[in-house]
């Protein structure tokens, strides 16, 4: 369907640029510039020198600072065997959507798990995160060490953030492709975050399919994870593409997801400590990270409510069109069970109700 | 194609409202409000009390004020037999797109023609307009009597208007459905303007087809118009729908354009003297007018450059999809010559390059 392919190209030619690079601003935009040049246009950017005077930048990367400060706090930790929560895994020969094993524990215990995940024979990767406004609840004692909101964004968007989340992980933590229904301002405090970004117009390149929901379950005694399907069955629409397949699976992944691998390159960017990424609502993003000298990557992100306007209506329309890749079967065929390894989707119309993410 | 129909409904449910009414603000928005709540969302509004202190409001409606002030000015006048320039007319059994006969003449002569058009047996309707920034050229002596730009819009959009146009007509002048690639701020100085508005998502409801370009030609001696096809042939994509068919043609028009007449109601609004309409880029609009006590409708509009962003790319994608009305043949079939009365379209891809308009 050449019209869909043309859309991928046109949005780059007209607005985003053809070089797959995210615009870098030297300093923060004014509220008007932010709205006009980015929110309205649904266009990401990075601010190199956002003029944030947060004590967090010097304090949090210090070994033991956070452990002392948060000694009496209970925090949520996401545990997985490999750093990949919310990812598609093969369970008994069938693909499913596996969420992390989530546990609340004292901060110093939790941060030790993150550290230990770096050990070579570790079978457990811990990621301190919880996307429920955790910074303002579990980490409230740190509140004075960074900003409660991003002033120019708050003024532009006319509201305070709906949620502020803290992320502390290591080089193993990875977030699979997904999109959020929020305008997202992502501040890296320590280490680096590596993003792959695709505009909402590229929805058919993500091969969103319905996967049965499952959860990792960790047994401390055995030191191992099992995958447990939710009962009753629940289906989660999720992107099927892994943008970094292993050398062994690369060829088969490229054959399965040709529109992703053969289409325009994703926008690729690294957000360094002290920088801010504006990640526009509805953009698909995949996140990896590099740690600081102590082995940690620390970030705070601000979720602002998005507007469900004509752009959102256009997106839903686009997603409702069944794109037939020149290389393979239609999404419709796949989603309705042409592919043996995915359980058949009960409700294709739910395909954009994404649940949880970075 | 139910997906397209769903889009018409969803953009109303999510963003524009289901009551087909244009939002009315009591006072002008701030630049941030304008960008956030309207430009970014592509959503029209009317300002009841825009706090404009223009001498124009009291001076221009006075009989003879403009004639005295503009006595030495040459202005462009659009002449048609019926007030409908840029409209689809039947010429020798075939439909074509007829532009007005345009003449430059002294202002007092021109304004007399507008007045005389009101006479019952007049076969000539004059409309003082020219969409080439005419206010700042032909009418520059009036420059100090209204604003050069709309300050909150200029600040929001980050630029001055690309064009400012003056419109002086009477109750007979009517502008057929079309869209502009501009953000439009429309100020009525005297009389009233009646708009029908449809969002860009409704493009398939407008039955845009390629019509051979033609021009009205007026012979003062005979006092009559002829229609002359342009040579070499040139095709203009134009909306086929007349929203106000005569009682005799109503049934056949409804049968020809079912998606327009059976779909969601157009947004309908009247802009009174002293009010401002924000007409977002890419919205289809049809304009009629009611005169003031002297028989004139006077308006000034400001065209600001639009952004060719993701919304525009989505629009082009939508337009490229061939919508099959449940009632009739596909647009593709029609556009490619299934309908005997329209000459076959040489280049359907040109269908959104609209030329001239209100």
XYZ file of C-alpha atoms in Angstrom:
716
model
C 0.000 0.000 0.000
C 2.041 2.825 -1.374
C 0.055 5.588 0.396
C 1.238 4.455 3.851
C 4.852 4.285 2.704
C 4.529 7.757 1.241
C 3.323 9.027 4.622
C 6.462 7.682 6.334
C 8.551 9.613 3.853
C 6.479 12.776 3.727
C 6.452 13.423 7.468
C 10.252 13.270 7.369
C 10.581 15.453 4.284
C 8.138 18.094 5.489
C 8.822 18.291 9.158
C 11.201 15.906 10.889
C 14.135 15.928 8.507
C 15.563 13.123 6.442
C 18.728 12.507 8.422
C 17.055 10.579 11.280
C 18.603 12.961 13.790
C 16.863 14.599 16.715
C 17.244 18.366 16.761
C 19.611 19.635 19.480
C 18.909 23.010 21.053
C 21.589 24.851 22.964
C 19.198 26.105 25.626
C 15.618 25.659 26.772
C 12.907 27.004 24.426
C 10.418 29.626 25.543
C 6.936 28.260 26.265
C 5.776 29.657 22.914
C 8.647 28.090 20.987
C 8.039 24.765 22.727
C 4.352 24.762 21.755
C 4.776 26.120 18.248
C 7.878 24.325 17.070
C 7.524 21.036 18.920
C 4.269 20.125 20.690
C 2.012 21.359 17.888
C 4.268 19.709 15.307
C 4.774 16.542 17.388
C 8.536 16.856 16.956
C 11.232 15.769 19.448
C 14.324 17.690 20.515
C 17.161 17.542 23.016
C 18.334 20.485 25.099
C 22.063 20.443 25.610
C 22.176 23.086 28.353
C 18.723 23.274 29.907
C 19.959 25.500 32.743
C 18.765 23.163 35.488
C 20.366 23.902 38.848
C 19.539 20.636 40.516
C 21.512 19.419 43.546
C 20.590 15.982 42.149
C 23.264 16.184 39.446
C 26.098 16.251 41.973
C 24.480 14.376 44.868
C 22.757 11.327 43.400
C 25.727 9.854 41.535
C 27.781 9.809 44.795
C 28.027 6.254 46.106
C 26.027 5.917 49.322
C 24.333 9.344 49.077
C 21.001 7.882 47.979
C 21.321 4.906 50.357
C 21.754 7.231 53.316
C 19.035 9.616 52.232
C 16.535 6.861 51.446
C 17.545 4.428 54.197
C 14.036 4.223 55.596
C 12.161 4.250 52.243
C 10.385 1.322 50.688
C 10.701 1.395 46.887
C 9.402 -0.647 43.958
C 11.900 -2.788 42.096
C 11.296 -4.475 38.755
C 13.044 -7.838 38.529
C 13.693 -9.741 35.310
C 16.191 -12.401 34.246
C 17.720 -10.179 31.541
C 16.784 -6.521 32.028
C 13.867 -6.714 29.620
C 10.585 -6.007 31.337
C 7.468 -5.526 29.228
C 8.921 -7.541 26.434
C 7.797 -10.291 24.121
C 9.160 -13.661 25.229
C 8.788 -17.217 24.069
C 6.936 -19.213 26.682
C 6.409 -22.911 25.983
C 6.681 -22.326 22.253
C 4.266 -19.391 22.155
C 4.964 -15.679 22.344
C 3.628 -13.669 25.278
C 4.026 -10.216 26.825
C 6.012 -10.606 30.051
C 5.956 -7.970 32.786
C 8.584 -7.776 35.504
C 8.284 -9.309 38.924
C 7.624 -6.211 41.033
C 8.609 -6.100 44.689
C 8.710 -3.384 47.287
C 11.776 -3.423 49.492
C 14.012 -1.048 51.456
C 16.024 1.203 49.148
C 19.472 -0.007 50.244
C 18.486 -3.593 49.518
C 17.058 -2.576 46.143
C 20.088 -0.582 45.028
C 22.341 -3.516 45.971
C 20.304 -5.698 43.612
C 20.865 -3.178 40.821
C 24.616 -3.247 41.560
C 24.742 -7.009 41.746
C 22.946 -7.306 38.400
C 26.218 -6.092 36.926
C 28.049 -9.187 38.151
C 28.913 -11.552 35.363
C 26.986 -14.611 36.519
C 23.946 -12.728 37.769
C 20.646 -14.257 36.757
C 18.657 -11.325 38.076
C 18.474 -7.765 36.764
C 16.890 -5.153 39.007
C 15.515 -1.804 37.824
C 14.244 0.755 40.315
C 11.187 2.215 38.617
C 7.456 2.379 38.892
C 5.444 4.470 36.504
C 2.861 5.626 38.955
C 4.290 9.004 39.881
C 6.845 7.157 42.030
C 9.144 10.139 42.405
C 6.523 12.092 44.301
C 5.537 9.099 46.466
C 8.330 6.594 47.109
C 11.130 9.109 46.581
C 9.480 12.186 48.079
C 12.481 12.847 50.369
C 14.454 13.711 47.215
C 11.859 16.256 46.149
C 13.968 19.305 46.981
C 16.924 18.063 44.942
C 15.347 18.468 41.543
C 12.431 20.459 40.094
C 8.839 19.465 40.701
C 8.096 20.332 37.095
C 9.718 21.887 34.026
C 8.585 25.515 34.209
C 8.551 26.334 30.470
C 6.696 23.097 29.731
C 4.180 23.675 32.507
C 3.508 27.189 31.211
C 3.213 25.990 27.620
C 0.980 23.023 28.345
C -1.102 24.884 30.929
C -0.859 22.178 33.608
C 1.511 20.526 36.050
C 2.858 17.047 35.293
C 0.407 14.209 35.749
C 3.253 11.981 36.932
C 6.957 12.280 37.764
C 8.952 9.051 37.688
C 12.457 8.129 38.830
C 14.503 5.465 37.040
C 17.635 3.857 38.513
C 19.084 0.992 36.542
C 22.215 -0.373 34.948
C 23.475 -1.143 31.454
C 21.283 -4.270 31.223
C 17.922 -2.573 31.557
C 16.175 -2.064 28.246
C 12.687 -0.923 27.400
C 11.007 -2.368 24.329
C 9.250 -0.290 21.663
C 5.988 1.272 22.828
C 4.247 4.634 22.882
C 2.726 6.780 25.655
C -0.317 8.995 25.721
C 1.689 11.759 27.384
C 3.978 14.606 26.455
C 7.225 13.421 28.020
C 10.207 15.424 29.289
C 13.032 13.124 30.099
C 15.975 14.369 32.194
C 19.078 12.215 32.530
C 20.774 12.770 35.913
C 23.668 10.323 35.618
C 24.884 7.988 32.864
C 23.350 8.097 29.379
C 20.089 6.972 27.799
C 20.001 5.763 24.196
C 16.706 6.184 22.387
C 15.352 4.899 19.120
C 12.338 6.981 18.127
C 9.715 6.571 15.398
C 6.877 8.991 14.698
C 3.260 7.839 15.167
C 2.859 7.798 11.386
C 5.114 4.703 11.362
C 2.639 2.613 13.391
C 2.453 -0.145 10.785
C 6.205 -0.605 10.969
C 5.952 -1.659 14.625
C 3.844 -4.786 13.938
C 1.611 -4.222 16.938
C -0.048 -7.499 17.811
C -2.078 -8.868 20.660
C -0.012 -10.941 23.078
C -1.267 -12.875 26.088
C -0.233 -11.066 29.286
C 2.245 -12.880 31.510
C 4.379 -12.065 34.550
C 7.845 -13.028 35.578
C 7.818 -14.687 38.979
C 11.060 -14.859 40.961
C 11.830 -17.548 43.530
C 14.628 -16.293 45.798
C 15.263 -19.849 47.049
C 15.951 -21.260 43.608
C 17.291 -17.951 42.313
C 15.332 -18.341 39.097
C 12.455 -16.825 37.163
C 9.408 -18.524 35.754
C 6.911 -17.011 33.312
C 3.271 -17.271 34.339
C 0.402 -16.464 31.977
C -2.310 -14.349 33.538
C -5.543 -16.200 34.308
C -8.085 -15.363 33.072
C -6.255 -14.653 29.791
C -5.759 -10.998 29.009
C -4.344 -9.664 25.742
C -1.936 -6.747 25.462
C -1.270 -4.987 22.161
C 2.496 -4.588 21.878
C 5.158 -3.844 19.259
C 6.688 -7.033 17.915
C 9.950 -5.562 16.670
C 13.269 -5.965 18.460
C 15.487 -3.370 16.762
C 18.694 -5.073 17.964
C 18.342 -8.740 17.052
C 21.310 -11.007 17.776
C 23.510 -11.899 14.789
C 21.921 -15.365 14.757
C 18.326 -14.127 14.579
C 18.937 -10.996 12.507
C 18.022 -12.509 9.179
C 14.809 -14.115 10.397
C 13.776 -10.950 12.264
C 14.336 -8.875 9.139
C 12.202 -11.305 7.159
C 9.428 -11.162 9.762
C 9.381 -7.369 10.074
C 10.461 -6.029 6.691
C 8.672 -2.676 7.008
C 10.678 -1.893 10.106
C 14.064 -2.964 8.823
C 13.677 -1.794 5.221
C 11.840 1.488 5.913
C 13.279 4.859 6.951
C 15.851 4.651 9.758
C 14.558 5.297 13.287
C 15.580 8.601 14.867
C 18.512 7.700 17.076
C 19.788 9.797 19.956
C 21.778 9.648 23.155
C 20.706 11.828 26.064
C 23.647 12.674 28.307
C 23.594 13.572 31.987
C 22.250 17.110 32.356
C 20.330 17.026 29.063
C 16.563 16.920 28.463
C 14.761 15.001 25.739
C 11.279 16.085 24.658
C 9.610 12.850 23.620
C 6.333 13.828 21.945
C 3.126 11.965 22.724
C 2.440 8.891 20.598
C 6.035 8.481 19.375
C 7.301 4.914 19.528
C 10.444 4.637 21.594
C 12.967 1.977 22.550
C 15.393 2.762 25.382
C 18.778 1.398 26.402
C 21.264 2.920 28.787
C 24.927 3.315 29.657
C 25.907 3.617 33.318
C 27.987 6.240 35.116
C 31.271 5.335 36.837
C 29.367 3.666 39.641
C 27.413 1.442 37.300
C 24.105 3.356 37.477
C 21.908 5.249 35.074
C 19.601 7.699 36.826
C 16.816 9.665 35.173
C 13.672 11.594 36.057
C 10.832 11.973 33.603
C 7.811 14.269 33.620
C 4.580 13.134 32.035
C 2.216 15.905 31.011
C -1.297 15.207 29.761
C -1.515 15.195 25.972
C -4.360 16.667 23.966
C -6.624 14.181 22.220
C -7.064 16.353 19.162
C -7.094 15.993 15.377
C -3.604 14.441 15.411
C -4.869 11.676 17.674
C -7.944 11.123 15.498
C -5.706 10.908 12.409
C -3.480 8.399 14.213
C -6.425 6.169 15.055
C -7.574 6.350 11.465
C -4.128 5.422 10.181
C -3.894 2.527 12.591
C -7.300 1.264 11.480
C -6.079 0.956 7.887
C -4.679 -2.468 7.150
C -1.284 -2.006 5.632
C -0.121 -4.669 3.262
C 3.630 -4.833 3.228
C 5.002 -5.528 -0.238
C 7.053 -8.285 1.380
C 4.601 -10.182 3.467
C 1.083 -10.934 4.601
C -1.198 -8.153 5.782
C -1.367 -7.156 9.418
C -4.968 -8.257 9.366
C -3.963 -11.752 8.350
C -1.264 -11.880 10.971
C -3.343 -10.425 13.773
C -6.206 -12.759 13.143
C -4.092 -15.834 13.619
C -2.179 -16.514 10.427
C 0.965 -16.750 12.505
C 0.944 -19.869 14.618
C 2.974 -18.538 17.497
C 0.679 -15.665 18.502
C -2.585 -16.488 20.175
C -5.470 -15.065 18.200
C -6.418 -11.521 19.082
C -9.791 -11.157 20.745
C -10.234 -7.501 20.023
C -8.211 -5.839 17.420
C -9.784 -2.460 18.129
C -7.908 -2.352 21.407
C -4.644 -2.271 19.565
C -3.611 1.187 20.714
C -4.440 0.943 24.358
C -0.881 0.559 25.493
C -0.401 -0.069 29.175
C 2.878 0.686 30.866
C 6.228 1.969 29.765
C 9.203 4.293 29.936
C -15.204 2.410 4.078
C -16.168 2.594 7.692
C -12.746 3.812 8.927
C -13.114 7.161 7.134
C -16.620 7.660 8.525
C -15.335 6.853 11.992
C -12.690 9.573 11.599
C -15.378 12.189 10.822
C -17.100 11.232 14.043
C -14.048 10.808 16.226
C -12.547 14.220 15.534
C -15.867 15.727 16.639
C -16.186 13.548 19.724
C -12.616 14.058 20.879
C -11.926 17.617 20.032
C -14.406 19.733 18.088
C -17.634 18.892 19.863
C -20.703 17.148 18.528
C -23.000 20.146 18.315
C -21.487 21.629 15.117
C -20.988 24.936 16.877
C -17.891 27.072 16.774
C -16.584 27.973 20.230
C -17.181 31.610 21.185
C -14.646 33.318 23.437
C -15.526 36.492 25.279
C -12.115 38.050 24.749
C -8.908 37.455 22.823
C -6.793 34.482 23.927
C -3.206 34.877 25.086
C -0.625 33.779 22.528
C -0.104 30.556 24.526
C -3.823 29.801 24.689
C -4.156 30.480 20.972
C -1.362 28.042 20.128
C -2.264 25.368 22.643
C -6.030 25.315 22.433
C -6.532 26.215 18.795
C -3.611 26.217 16.338
C -2.071 23.002 17.653
C -5.499 21.364 17.776
C -6.621 22.864 14.439
C -9.798 24.153 16.047
C -11.743 27.296 15.116
C -13.196 29.925 17.446
C -14.861 33.316 17.369
C -13.942 36.204 19.658
C -16.955 38.250 20.647
C -15.040 41.192 22.100
C -11.554 41.128 20.657
C -10.734 44.574 22.059
C -9.852 46.081 18.695
C -9.802 49.865 18.731
C -9.937 50.381 15.011
C -11.161 53.667 13.568
C -12.293 51.427 10.690
C -15.343 50.213 12.612
C -16.911 53.670 12.733
C -15.400 55.212 9.582
C -15.696 52.602 6.837
C -19.440 51.981 7.094
C -20.139 55.703 6.614
C -21.450 56.350 3.103
C -18.867 58.259 1.092
C -16.052 57.956 3.670
C -14.214 55.299 1.679
C -14.990 56.996 -1.644
C -13.425 60.213 -0.446
C -10.462 58.535 1.158
C -9.762 56.269 -1.805
C -10.772 58.663 -4.558
C -7.441 58.387 -6.326
C -6.901 54.647 -5.773
C -7.135 51.962 -8.420
C -8.596 48.757 -6.991
C -9.316 45.243 -8.228
C -12.932 44.268 -8.711
C -14.217 40.753 -9.285
C -17.196 40.697 -11.639
C -19.600 37.776 -12.038
C -23.186 37.422 -13.231
C -24.383 36.081 -9.872
C -21.885 36.776 -7.074
C -20.266 33.366 -7.387
C -16.647 33.603 -8.391
C -14.480 30.497 -8.273
C -17.473 28.292 -8.643
C -18.442 25.251 -10.658
C -20.675 26.230 -13.581
C -22.250 24.401 -16.463
C -20.701 25.552 -19.698
C -22.035 24.050 -22.917
C -23.231 20.970 -21.037
C -19.970 20.368 -19.202
C -18.906 21.522 -15.741
C -15.998 23.887 -15.372
C -14.355 26.052 -12.712
C -15.163 29.690 -13.502
C -13.090 32.556 -12.106
C -14.361 36.107 -11.986
C -13.670 38.733 -14.588
C -11.110 40.882 -12.754
C -10.738 44.552 -13.574
C -8.814 47.383 -11.998
C -10.725 50.654 -11.785
C -10.978 53.794 -9.625
C -12.447 53.009 -6.209
C -15.537 55.224 -6.545
C -16.468 53.516 -9.805
C -15.905 50.100 -8.234
C -17.972 50.773 -5.128
C -20.830 52.038 -7.331
C -20.784 48.695 -9.127
C -21.094 46.911 -5.760
C -24.062 49.150 -4.889
C -25.723 48.687 -8.250
C -25.395 44.908 -7.956
C -28.117 45.212 -5.345
C -30.581 46.510 -7.933
C -33.201 44.003 -8.825
C -32.528 43.661 -12.527
C -28.741 43.796 -12.241
C -26.924 41.212 -14.304
C -23.564 42.056 -12.776
C -22.325 41.474 -9.237
C -19.148 43.252 -8.177
C -16.937 42.194 -5.266
C -13.978 44.325 -4.237
C -11.308 41.792 -3.345
C -7.976 40.448 -4.468
C -6.171 37.873 -2.460
C -2.711 39.160 -3.088
C -2.185 41.188 0.056
C -4.454 43.844 -1.490
C -5.007 45.679 1.758
C -1.351 46.618 2.016
C -1.102 47.562 -1.659
C -4.327 48.863 -3.226
C -5.789 50.052 0.076
C -2.603 51.225 1.782
C -4.121 54.669 2.551
C -6.441 52.872 5.002
C -3.506 51.296 6.798
C -3.723 53.474 9.884
C -7.399 52.713 10.428
C -6.990 49.091 11.415
C -4.150 46.954 12.744
C -1.314 45.777 10.508
C -1.479 42.420 12.234
C -3.189 40.687 15.157
C -0.632 41.022 17.961
C -1.452 37.846 19.929
C -1.500 35.807 16.714
C 1.768 37.300 15.501
C 3.421 36.504 18.822
C 2.003 32.973 18.872
C 2.864 32.130 15.274
C 6.226 33.867 15.404
C 5.750 35.840 12.200
C 3.830 38.718 10.656
C 0.964 38.006 8.256
C 1.990 36.841 4.818
C -0.999 38.694 3.339
C -3.737 41.066 4.514
C -6.818 41.263 2.306
C -9.810 43.601 2.224
C -13.249 42.404 1.117
C -16.098 44.742 0.210
C -19.178 43.114 -1.202
C -22.912 42.797 -0.867
C -25.431 40.087 -0.013
C -25.004 38.396 -3.393
C -21.333 37.565 -3.068
C -20.696 33.996 -2.076
C -17.516 31.945 -1.880
C -17.710 28.250 -2.678
C -16.179 25.508 -0.500
C -12.392 25.422 -0.560
C -9.473 25.342 1.856
C -6.404 27.521 2.342
C -2.869 26.691 3.310
C -2.835 29.515 5.834
C -3.860 30.199 9.409
C -6.606 32.750 8.870
C -7.860 35.513 11.180
C -10.982 37.030 9.756
C -12.261 40.357 11.112
C -15.703 41.597 10.061
C -15.813 45.414 9.979
C -19.388 45.929 8.818
C -22.291 43.601 8.060
C -22.069 39.888 8.831
C -20.295 36.879 7.343
C -21.899 33.440 7.435
C -19.508 30.514 7.374
C -19.958 26.799 6.894
C -16.846 25.004 8.118
C -15.686 21.397 7.826
C -12.470 20.006 9.310
C -9.767 18.664 6.969
C -10.655 15.137 8.089
C -13.881 15.524 6.061
C -12.029 15.889 2.752
C -13.882 12.994 1.097
C -17.193 14.685 1.833
C -16.245 17.609 -0.396
C -16.019 15.547 -3.612
C -12.925 17.340 -4.833
C -12.659 16.805 -8.570
C -10.606 18.213 -11.386
C -12.451 20.886 -13.377
C -11.258 22.664 -16.512
C -10.327 26.242 -15.662
C -12.475 28.961 -17.210
C -12.938 32.695 -16.832
C -15.939 34.927 -16.914
C -15.547 37.632 -19.503
C -17.723 40.752 -19.303
C -18.688 42.854 -22.280
C -19.797 46.290 -21.045
C -21.430 47.022 -24.422
C -23.741 44.042 -24.296
C -23.876 44.041 -20.489
C -23.416 40.298 -20.406
C -20.957 37.620 -19.328
C -19.563 34.763 -21.341
C -17.592 31.806 -19.968
C -14.303 31.109 -21.697
C -12.299 27.939 -21.148
C -8.604 28.536 -20.655
C -6.434 27.495 -23.579
C -4.311 25.437 -23.226
C -6.598 23.449 -20.909
C -5.707 23.646 -17.246
C -7.390 21.605 -14.524
C -8.268 22.918 -11.092
C -9.147 20.604 -8.183
C -12.260 22.028 -6.543
C -15.022 20.985 -4.157
C -18.111 19.865 -6.046
C -20.636 20.439 -3.278
C -23.044 23.357 -3.181
C -24.362 23.279 0.388
C -27.400 25.401 -0.497
C -28.980 23.798 -3.545
C -32.199 25.303 -4.852
C -35.401 23.435 -3.940
C -35.573 22.094 -7.515
C -32.057 20.631 -7.498
C -31.904 19.617 -3.847
C -32.832 16.009 -4.360
C -30.411 15.418 -7.201
C -27.593 17.203 -5.359
C -28.181 15.041 -2.295
C -28.049 11.940 -4.454
C -24.838 13.082 -6.099
C -23.060 14.021 -2.853
C -24.469 11.734 -0.178
C -21.436 11.850 2.123
C -21.804 15.595 2.409
C -25.530 15.718 2.969
C -25.861 12.566 5.084
C -22.702 12.977 7.191
C -22.155 15.123 10.292
C -23.505 18.679 9.970
C -21.004 21.366 8.954
C -19.953 23.806 11.668
C -22.091 26.854 11.069
C -21.366 30.324 12.375
C -22.072 33.978 11.792
C -19.315 36.494 12.413
C -20.719 39.898 13.345
C -19.098 43.283 12.904
C -16.352 43.672 15.485
C -15.821 39.933 15.903
C -12.872 37.771 14.810
C -13.032 34.239 13.448
C -9.975 31.997 13.664
C -10.285 29.789 10.605
C -7.635 27.088 10.989
C -5.460 26.057 8.070
C -6.869 23.326 5.822
C -10.492 23.687 7.005
C -13.019 23.725 4.214
C -15.134 26.853 4.264
C -18.081 28.303 2.393
C -18.896 31.982 2.905
C -22.012 34.091 2.454
C -22.701 37.538 3.781
C -25.353 39.959 5.015
C -24.887 43.658 4.366
C -24.947 46.616 6.760
C -27.565 49.377 6.422
C -25.748 50.738 3.401
C -25.796 47.427 1.579
C -22.127 46.517 2.166
C -20.234 43.787 3.949
C -16.685 44.789 4.801
C -14.027 42.502 6.210
C -10.259 42.278 6.609
C -8.470 38.972 6.875
C -4.932 38.121 7.926
C -3.196 35.119 6.433
C -0.342 33.718 8.482
C 1.920 30.976 7.159
C 0.886 27.533 8.353
C 3.277 24.798 9.411
C 3.570 21.839 7.082
C 3.880 19.346 9.894
C 2.553 15.910 10.836
C -1.070 17.143 10.549
C -0.452 18.105 6.939
C 1.224 14.767 6.206
C -1.752 12.951 7.770
C -4.125 15.049 5.645
C -2.316 14.147 2.450
C -2.413 10.491 3.446
C -6.135 10.663 4.156
C -6.798 12.378 0.859
C -4.819 9.716 -0.981
C -7.137 6.991 0.341
C -10.000 6.301 -2.012
C -13.167 6.505 -0.008
C -16.036 4.413 -1.219
C -19.306 5.940 -0.153
C -21.868 3.336 0.867
C -24.271 5.141 -1.465
C -22.360 5.575 -4.634
C -19.364 4.936 -6.823
C -15.857 5.533 -5.503
C -14.176 8.874 -5.907
C -11.596 7.156 -8.044
C -14.246 6.035 -10.462
C -15.795 9.458 -10.558
C -12.532 11.337 -10.876
C -11.330 9.162 -13.667
C -14.277 9.898 -15.854
C -17.202 7.790 -14.749
C -19.263 10.946 -14.649
C -19.849 12.234 -18.119
C -20.046 15.893 -17.266
C -16.549 16.284 -15.793
C -13.589 16.232 -18.107
C -11.173 13.489 -17.130
C -8.558 14.501 -14.601
C -5.028 14.593 -15.912
C -3.311 14.444 -12.556
C -5.203 13.353 -9.537
C -2.157 13.920 -7.319
C -2.667 17.626 -7.747
C -5.958 17.441 -5.979
C -4.963 19.521 -2.977
C -3.166 22.314 -4.707
C -5.960 24.771 -4.304
C -5.459 28.086 -5.961
C -7.376 31.106 -4.821
C -9.986 31.765 -2.195
C -11.454 33.616 0.782
